[in-house]
Amino acid sequence: QTGSANTNPSDSADDEYITSVSIGTPAQVLPLDFDTGSSDLWVFSSETPKSSASGHVTYSPSKSSTAKKLSGSTWSIEYGDKSSSSGDVYTDVVTIGGFSVKTQAVESATKVSTQFVQDTVISGLVGLGFDIGNQVSPRPQKTWFSNAASSLAEPLFTADLRHQETGSYNFGFIDTSLAKGTIGYTPADGSEGYWGFTATGYSVGGAKLNRNSITGIADTGTTLLLLPDNIVDAYYNNVESAQYDDSQEGVVFDCDEDLPSFSFGVGGQTITISGDLLNLTPIEEGSSTCFGGLQSSSDIGINIFGDVALKAALVVFDLGNERLGWAQK
Ligand SMILES: CCNC(=O)c1c(-c2ccccc2)csc1NC(=O)CNCCc1c[nH]c2ccccc12
């Protein structure tokens, strides 16, 4: 069996990607953010304070004949950007791209932080990280993909995120027609719950790859490409108007600058992120100053290959072989 779901950028900056998910009987369809950087499926619900839930599509377990309270279980998550949510837990049928998991832990939010309250285009997250990262207590729960894996044709899923157009998450099969290049595989480290891997080198513009390895995570839940200062500086030294903007907390530049590409090596392949993918958008509507898709990871403690990097590739999250595949798009 397989599943295939379309995913769409939430706004003109490709800040996040929205995928429709059906929960319960009859189906309640929610717009959720698939997140390979975390391992909890949580949703705005009938239990979320009305003031916080305003503007969001919500899940009502009481309206689902297949919902069951997971009594005694609670969850609480704080993400690196200090956003957070918490609540209690139900099990219910969850269908993604035509594939149903009958008894999926659906984490219902009784508290959500401001960032999620304000982000009304999404009603929660589908964690696609490793089960070890799940935050339900006293008994951690499995991700939707982990529950699905044993019934899928192959225990893997692919992410095909695109700039300002519809992409896809495919489960149980690889549609190689989505990529131009060969898929290069490299071992994935799931010990922290993330999809960790090591890139073998990088280059700016069309230069030859160096051999400076970069260890990081493939994270669909983070917008930016976050790398160490030395790499960020090497890149923006080629961008004449680039400067650090304290209020924006990142490097900005003139929107009409031609940005160089950025390439990294992985699994024997080279993934090149074109310059226009590295120009996120004007810092404000109509501004001629633009925010960079490549920013520093130095005060985070982890390198993140977020949506800006993932958009350049077809990425295979191969749980069965504990590996990540990357192909140029
Ligand atoms: C910016 C979001 N990313 C992170 O906080 C993050 C960090 C991280 C750590 C410290 C400082 C900044 C980021 C490490 S791994 C990592 N990745 C994740 O945590 C993946 N899940 C992000 C979910 C998420 C957090 N805030 C949102 C706002 C909208 C949609 C999704 C989200």
GROMACS .gro file of C-alpha atoms and ligand atoms in nm:
model
  361
    1GLN     CA    1   0.000   0.000   0.000
    2THR     CA    2   0.102   0.362  -0.055
    3GLY     CA    3  -0.013   0.718   0.015
    4SER     CA    4   0.030   1.044  -0.173
    5ALA     CA    5  -0.062   1.389  -0.042
    6ASN     CA    6  -0.020   1.731  -0.201
    7THR     CA    7   0.143   2.002   0.005
    8ASN     CA    8   0.132   2.377  -0.050
    9PRO     CA    9   0.344   2.671   0.069
   10SER     CA   10   0.149   2.871   0.329
   11ASP     CA   11   0.250   3.216   0.198
   12SER     CA   12   0.472   3.407  -0.049
   13ALA     CA   13   0.781   3.333   0.165
   14ASP     CA   14   0.724   2.953   0.166
   15ASP     CA   15   0.727   2.987   0.548
   16GLU     CA   16   0.568   2.646   0.600
   17TYR     CA   17   0.392   2.380   0.396
   18ILE     CA   18   0.028   2.283   0.448
   19THR     CA   19  -0.109   1.932   0.393
   20SER     CA   20  -0.473   1.825   0.444
   21VAL     CA   21  -0.521   1.544   0.696
   22SER     CA   22  -0.846   1.359   0.775
   23ILE     CA   23  -0.909   1.270   1.139
   24GLY     CA   24  -1.204   1.076   1.284
   25THR     CA   25  -1.542   0.941   1.169
   26PRO     CA   26  -1.695   1.120   0.988
   27ALA     CA   27  -1.371   1.275   0.858
   28GLN     CA   28  -1.266   1.608   1.003
   29VAL     CA   29  -1.015   1.765   0.760
   30LEU     CA   30  -0.742   1.983   0.913
   31PRO     CA   31  -0.455   2.177   0.745
   32LEU     CA   32  -0.139   2.049   0.918
   33ASP     CA   33   0.234   2.116   0.894
   34PHE     CA   34   0.436   1.797   0.833
   35ASP     CA   35   0.746   1.819   1.048
   36THR     CA   36   1.043   1.581   1.013
   37GLY     CA   37   1.204   1.779   1.299
   38SER     CA   38   0.959   1.655   1.565
   39SER     CA   39   0.762   1.343   1.655
   40ASP     CA   40   0.418   1.447   1.782
   41LEU     CA   41   0.091   1.477   1.591
   42TRP     CA   42  -0.092   1.757   1.771
   43VAL     CA   43  -0.396   1.963   1.673
   44PHE     CA   44  -0.604   2.262   1.770
   45SER     CA   45  -0.924   2.109   1.909
   46SER     CA   46  -1.254   2.164   2.089
   47GLU     CA   47  -1.036   2.163   2.405
   48THR     CA   48  -0.826   2.462   2.291
   49PRO     CA   49  -0.936   2.787   2.458
   50LYS     CA   50  -1.181   2.962   2.225
   51SER     CA   51  -0.968   3.280   2.219
   52SER     CA   52  -0.664   3.078   2.105
   53ALA     CA   53  -0.856   2.864   1.857
   54SER     CA   54  -1.024   3.158   1.686
   55GLY     CA   55  -0.953   3.143   1.311
   56HIS     CA   56  -0.825   2.784   1.325
   57VAL     CA   57  -0.994   2.467   1.198
   58THR     CA   58  -1.029   2.242   1.504
   59TYR     CA   59  -1.069   1.868   1.578
   60SER     CA   60  -1.363   1.767   1.799
   61PRO     CA   61  -1.313   1.415   1.939
   62SER     CA   62  -1.672   1.421   2.074
   63LYS     CA   63  -1.796   1.437   1.713
   64SER     CA   64  -1.593   1.134   1.605
   65SER     CA   65  -1.744   0.787   1.661
   66THR     CA   66  -1.396   0.633   1.646
   67ALA     CA   67  -1.225   0.870   1.894
   68LYS     CA   68  -1.111   0.719   2.227
   69LYS     CA   69  -0.955   0.914   2.515
   70LEU     CA   70  -0.607   0.782   2.601
   71SER     CA   71  -0.682   0.822   2.971
   72GLY     CA   72  -0.403   0.948   3.192
   73SER     CA   73  -0.186   1.057   2.900
   74THR     CA   74  -0.069   1.415   2.851
   75TRP     CA   75   0.186   1.587   2.627
   76SER     CA   76   0.391   1.906   2.630
   77ILE     CA   77   0.634   2.036   2.368
   78GLU     CA   78   0.869   2.333   2.350
   79TYR     CA   79   1.040   2.389   2.015
   80GLY     CA   80   1.381   2.548   1.976
   81ASP     CA   81   1.226   2.878   1.869
   82LYS     CA   82   1.051   2.886   2.212
   83SER     CA   83   0.705   2.817   2.067
   84SER     CA   84   0.512   2.553   2.264
   85SER     CA   85   0.190   2.358   2.306
   86SER     CA   86   0.048   2.097   2.544
   87GLY     CA   87  -0.268   1.897   2.620
   88ASP     CA   88  -0.421   1.551   2.643
   89VAL     CA   89  -0.442   1.257   2.404
   90TYR     CA   90  -0.702   1.067   2.201
   91THR     CA   91  -0.665   0.784   1.952
   92ASP     CA   92  -0.856   0.803   1.627
   93VAL     CA   93  -0.831   0.709   1.259
   94VAL     CA   94  -0.594   0.943   1.072
   95THR     CA   95  -0.585   0.937   0.691
   96ILE     CA   96  -0.307   1.101   0.493
   97GLY     CA   97  -0.293   1.083   0.113
   98GLY     CA   98  -0.547   0.800   0.111
   99PHE     CA   99  -0.363   0.583   0.365
  100SER     CA  100  -0.536   0.529   0.701
  101VAL     CA  101  -0.384   0.450   1.039
  102LYS     CA  102  -0.674   0.321   1.251
  103THR     CA  103  -0.541   0.392   1.598
  104GLN     CA  104  -0.322   0.701   1.581
  105ALA     CA  105  -0.240   0.909   1.889
  106VAL     CA  106  -0.393   1.250   1.822
  107GLU     CA  107  -0.259   1.502   2.072
  108SER     CA  108  -0.528   1.757   2.150
  109ALA     CA  109  -0.403   2.104   2.251
  110THR     CA  110  -0.538   2.259   2.571
  111LYS     CA  111  -0.261   2.521   2.555
  112VAL     CA  112  -0.082   2.678   2.253
  113SER     CA  113   0.177   2.959   2.246
  114THR     CA  114   0.121   3.290   2.069
  115GLN     CA  115   0.319   3.191   1.762
  116PHE     CA  116   0.078   2.905   1.689
  117VAL     CA  117  -0.231   3.112   1.783
  118GLN     CA  118  -0.130   3.373   1.525
  119ASP     CA  119  -0.044   3.118   1.256
  120THR     CA  120  -0.407   3.055   1.157
  121VAL     CA  121  -0.319   2.875   0.831
  122ILE     CA  122  -0.222   2.561   1.024
  123SER     CA  123  -0.419   2.364   1.282
  124GLY     CA  124  -0.123   2.167   1.417
  125LEU     CA  125   0.172   1.949   1.324
  126VAL     CA  126   0.231   1.593   1.203
  127GLY     CA  127   0.563   1.485   1.349
  128LEU     CA  128   0.758   1.268   1.103
  129GLY     CA  129   1.069   1.235   1.319
  130PHE     CA  130   1.176   0.919   1.505
  131ASP     CA  131   0.945   0.780   1.777
  132ILE     CA  132   1.212   0.840   2.043
  133GLY     CA  133   1.128   1.211   2.014
  134ASN     CA  134   0.760   1.174   2.109
  135GLN     CA  135   0.655   1.386   2.410
  136VAL     CA  136   0.350   1.194   2.540
  137SER     CA  137   0.374   1.074   2.899
  138PRO     CA  138   0.359   0.833   3.077
  139ARG     CA  139   0.381   0.619   2.759
  140PRO     CA  140   0.533   0.780   2.445
  141GLN     CA  141   0.326   0.726   2.129
  142LYS     CA  142   0.427   0.634   1.773
  143THR     CA  143   0.424   0.879   1.483
  144TRP     CA  144   0.173   0.835   1.202
  145PHE     CA  145   0.453   0.720   0.970
  146SER     CA  146   0.590   0.472   1.224
  147ASN     CA  147   0.241   0.323   1.261
  148ALA     CA  148   0.200   0.313   0.881
  149ALA     CA  149   0.547   0.183   0.792
  150SER     CA  150   0.481  -0.189   0.839
  151SER     CA  151   0.180  -0.175   0.603
  152LEU     CA  152   0.342   0.045   0.337
  153ALA     CA  153   0.498  -0.113   0.027
  154GLU     CA  154   0.832   0.023   0.151
  155PRO     CA  155   0.907   0.176   0.495
  156LEU     CA  156   0.994   0.517   0.355
  157PHE     CA  157   0.844   0.853   0.256
  158THR     CA  158   0.958   1.130   0.026
  159ALA     CA  159   0.930   1.509   0.050
  160ASP     CA  160   0.902   1.715  -0.267
  161LEU     CA  161   0.868   2.075  -0.143
  162ARG     CA  162   0.848   2.348  -0.408
  163HIS     CA  163   0.885   2.726  -0.425
  164GLN     CA  164   0.541   2.883  -0.468
  165GLU     CA  165   0.387   2.572  -0.617
  166THR     CA  166   0.222   2.247  -0.510
  167GLY     CA  167   0.456   1.970  -0.397
  168SER     CA  168   0.395   1.630  -0.239
  169TYR     CA  169   0.462   1.390   0.046
  170ASN     CA  170   0.458   1.031  -0.084
  171PHE     CA  171   0.445   0.731   0.150
  172GLY     CA  172   0.571   0.382   0.063
  173PHE     CA  173   0.715   0.459  -0.279
  174ILE     CA  174   0.965   0.682  -0.460
  175ASP     CA  175   0.845   0.868  -0.770
  176THR     CA  176   1.187   0.917  -0.932
  177SER     CA  177   1.026   1.130  -1.207
  178LEU     CA  178   1.008   1.410  -0.948
  179ALA     CA  179   1.388   1.443  -0.962
  180LYS     CA  180   1.641   1.530  -1.233
  181GLY     CA  181   1.943   1.372  -1.069
  182THR     CA  182   2.033   1.036  -0.918
  183ILE     CA  183   1.933   0.973  -0.556
  184GLY     CA  184   2.241   0.971  -0.332
  185TYR     CA  185   2.198   0.792   0.003
  186THR     CA  186   2.371   0.859   0.332
  187PRO     CA  187   2.318   0.711   0.681
  188ALA     CA  188   2.049   0.880   0.896
  189ASP     CA  189   2.103   0.923   1.270
  190GLY     CA  190   1.768   0.910   1.451
  191SER     CA  191   1.910   0.898   1.804
  192GLU     CA  192   1.790   1.252   1.890
  193GLY     CA  193   1.453   1.203   1.718
  194TYR     CA  194   1.567   1.411   1.418
  195TRP     CA  195   1.670   1.290   1.071
  196GLY     CA  196   2.042   1.364   1.123
  197PHE     CA  197   2.300   1.329   0.846
  198THR     CA  198   2.638   1.460   0.733
  199ALA     CA  199   2.697   1.658   0.414
  200THR     CA  200   3.047   1.597   0.276
  201GLY     CA  201   3.128   1.951   0.165
  202TYR     CA  202   2.990   2.271   0.018
  203SER     CA  203   3.055   2.547  -0.235
  204VAL     CA  204   2.929   2.895  -0.322
  205GLY     CA  205   2.832   2.975  -0.681
  206GLY     CA  206   2.945   2.713  -0.932
  207ALA     CA  207   3.276   2.649  -0.748
  208LYS     CA  208   3.408   2.298  -0.680
  209LEU     CA  209   3.283   2.138  -0.352
  210ASN     CA  210   3.531   2.161  -0.067
  211ARG     CA  211   3.570   1.874   0.182
  212ASN     CA  212   3.441   2.054   0.492
  213SER     CA  213   3.170   1.819   0.624
  214ILE     CA  214   2.851   1.961   0.779
  215THR     CA  215   2.649   1.753   1.025
  216GLY     CA  216   2.286   1.861   1.052
  217ILE     CA  217   1.922   1.759   1.026
  218ALA     CA  218   1.672   1.741   0.740
  219ASP     CA  219   1.386   1.941   0.886
  220THR     CA  220   1.063   2.014   0.694
  221GLY     CA  221   0.934   2.205   1.001
  222THR     CA  222   1.200   2.478   0.981
  223THR     CA  223   1.181   2.738   0.704
  224LEU     CA  224   1.548   2.834   0.674
  225LEU     CA  225   1.886   2.679   0.591
  226LEU     CA  226   2.083   2.734   0.915
  227LEU     CA  227   2.459   2.674   0.894
  228PRO     CA  228   2.775   2.779   1.086
  229ASP     CA  229   2.896   3.141   1.069
  230ASN     CA  230   3.205   3.059   0.859
  231ILE     CA  231   2.986   2.918   0.581
  232VAL     CA  232   2.730   3.199   0.608
  233ASP     CA  233   3.010   3.457   0.581
  234ALA     CA  234   3.170   3.279   0.284
  235TYR     CA  235   2.834   3.295   0.108
  236TYR     CA  236   2.739   3.657   0.182
  237ASN     CA  237   3.091   3.784   0.099
  238ASN     CA  238   2.965   3.739  -0.256
  239VAL     CA  239   2.657   3.956  -0.196
  240GLU     CA  240   2.764   4.318  -0.217
  241SER     CA  241   2.469   4.472  -0.026
  242ALA     CA  242   2.447   4.200   0.241
  243GLN     CA  243   2.444   4.312   0.604
  244TYR     CA  244   2.324   4.182   0.939
  245ASP     CA  245   1.996   4.349   1.043
  246ASP     CA  246   1.946   4.345   1.422
  247SER     CA  247   1.570   4.400   1.405
  248GLN     CA  248   1.526   4.120   1.149
  249GLU     CA  249   1.779   3.905   1.340
  250GLY     CA  250   1.941   3.794   1.018
  251VAL     CA  251   2.132   3.889   0.703
  252VAL     CA  252   1.940   4.111   0.458
  253PHE     CA  253   2.032   4.249   0.114
  254ASP     CA  254   1.895   4.449  -0.179
  255CYS     CA  255   1.614   4.250  -0.339
  256ASP     CA  256   1.750   4.319  -0.686
  257GLU     CA  257   2.091   4.158  -0.613
  258ASP     CA  258   2.172   3.844  -0.809
  259LEU     CA  259   2.242   3.586  -0.538
  260PRO     CA  260   2.496   3.307  -0.595
  261SER     CA  261   2.383   2.946  -0.565
  262PHE     CA  262   2.487   2.728  -0.268
  263SER     CA  263   2.578   2.362  -0.315
  264PHE     CA  264   2.641   2.076  -0.072
  265GLY     CA  265   2.757   1.721  -0.123
  266VAL     CA  266   2.554   1.428   0.013
  267GLY     CA  267   2.557   1.057  -0.067
  268GLY     CA  268   2.793   1.113  -0.358
  269GLN     CA  269   2.560   1.367  -0.519
  270THR     CA  270   2.576   1.746  -0.531
  271ILE     CA  271   2.261   1.941  -0.438
  272THR     CA  272   2.259   2.297  -0.570
  273ILE     CA  273   2.021   2.554  -0.421
  274SER     CA  274   1.969   2.824  -0.684
  275GLY     CA  275   2.021   3.190  -0.589
  276ASP     CA  276   1.652   3.272  -0.620
  277LEU     CA  277   1.563   3.000  -0.369
  278LEU     CA  278   1.801   3.174  -0.126
  279ASN     CA  279   1.613   3.504  -0.149
  280LEU     CA  280   1.316   3.459   0.081
  281THR     CA  281   1.114   3.778   0.035
  282PRO     CA  282   1.107   4.149   0.116
  283ILE     CA  283   1.140   4.205   0.491
  284GLU     CA  284   0.808   4.394   0.469
  285GLU     CA  285   0.544   4.428   0.200
  286GLY     CA  286   0.685   4.643  -0.079
  287SER     CA  287   1.031   4.680   0.078
  288SER     CA  288   1.336   4.662  -0.151
  289THR     CA  289   1.531   4.490   0.127
  290CYS     CA  290   1.512   4.109   0.126
  291PHE     CA  291   1.576   3.845   0.394
  292GLY     CA  292   1.822   3.563   0.326
  293GLY     CA  293   1.717   3.197   0.320
  294LEU     CA  294   2.066   3.106   0.453
  295GLN     CA  295   2.123   3.224   0.810
  296SER     CA  296   2.354   3.139   1.099
  297SER     CA  297   2.308   2.832   1.320
  298SER     CA  298   2.590   2.934   1.553
  299ASP     CA  299   2.370   3.022   1.853
  300ILE     CA  300   2.141   2.721   1.796
  301GLY     CA  301   2.393   2.440   1.840
  302ILE     CA  302   2.262   2.237   1.546
  303ASN     CA  303   2.272   2.283   1.167
  304ILE     CA  304   1.930   2.272   1.002
  305PHE     CA  305   1.866   2.188   0.638
  306GLY     CA  306   1.517   2.337   0.643
  307ASP     CA  307   1.269   2.406   0.363
  308VAL     CA  308   1.511   2.638   0.175
  309ALA     CA  309   1.746   2.340   0.122
  310LEU     CA  310   1.476   2.074   0.086
  311LYS     CA  311   1.312   2.272  -0.198
  312ALA     CA  312   1.615   2.204  -0.419
  313ALA     CA  313   1.578   1.826  -0.387
  314LEU     CA  314   1.362   1.519  -0.377
  315VAL     CA  315   1.439   1.384  -0.027
  316VAL     CA  316   1.386   1.018   0.070
  317PHE     CA  317   1.331   0.953   0.442
  318ASP     CA  318   1.410   0.581   0.445
  319LEU     CA  319   1.325   0.444   0.791
  320GLY     CA  320   1.374   0.081   0.688
  321ASN     CA  321   1.737   0.138   0.595
  322GLU     CA  322   1.800   0.423   0.844
  323ARG     CA  323   1.919   0.646   0.559
  324LEU     CA  324   1.839   0.969   0.378
  325GLY     CA  325   1.833   1.000   0.000
  326TRP     CA  326   1.885   1.328  -0.185
  327ALA     CA  327   1.835   1.396  -0.557
  328GLN     CA  328   1.866   1.730  -0.740
  329LYS     CA  329   1.530   1.858  -0.868
  330LIG     C1  330   1.210   2.729   1.386
  330LIG     C2  331   1.160   2.594   1.416
  330LIG     N1  332   1.273   2.504   1.439
  330LIG     C3  333   1.322   2.485   1.563
  330LIG     O1  334   1.278   2.541   1.662
  330LIG     C4  335   1.434   2.390   1.575
  330LIG     C5  336   1.558   2.417   1.640
  330LIG     C6  337   1.598   2.544   1.699
  330LIG     C7  338   1.670   2.545   1.819
  330LIG     C8  339   1.708   2.668   1.872
  330LIG     C9  340   1.676   2.787   1.808
  330LIG    C10  341   1.603   2.785   1.686
  330LIG    C11  342   1.564   2.663   1.631
  330LIG    C12  343   1.641   2.308   1.641
  330LIG     S1  344   1.567   2.177   1.564
  330LIG    C13  345   1.428   2.262   1.523
  330LIG     N2  346   1.328   2.204   1.450
  330LIG    C14  347   1.207   2.188   1.502
  330LIG     O2  348   1.174   2.219   1.612
  330LIG    C15  349   1.108   2.129   1.405
  330LIG     N3  350   0.974   2.162   1.446
  330LIG    C16  351   0.940   2.305   1.427
  330LIG    C17  352   0.793   2.323   1.463
  330LIG    C18  353   0.763   2.467   1.473
  330LIG    C19  354   0.814   2.555   1.567
  330LIG     N4  355   0.759   2.680   1.549
  330LIG    C20  356   0.674   2.673   1.442
  330LIG    C21  357   0.594   2.774   1.384
  330LIG    C22  358   0.515   2.737   1.273
  330LIG    C23  359   0.516   2.607   1.225
  330LIG    C24  360   0.596   2.508   1.283
  330LIG    C25  361   0.674   2.542   1.391
   0.00000   0.00000   0.00000
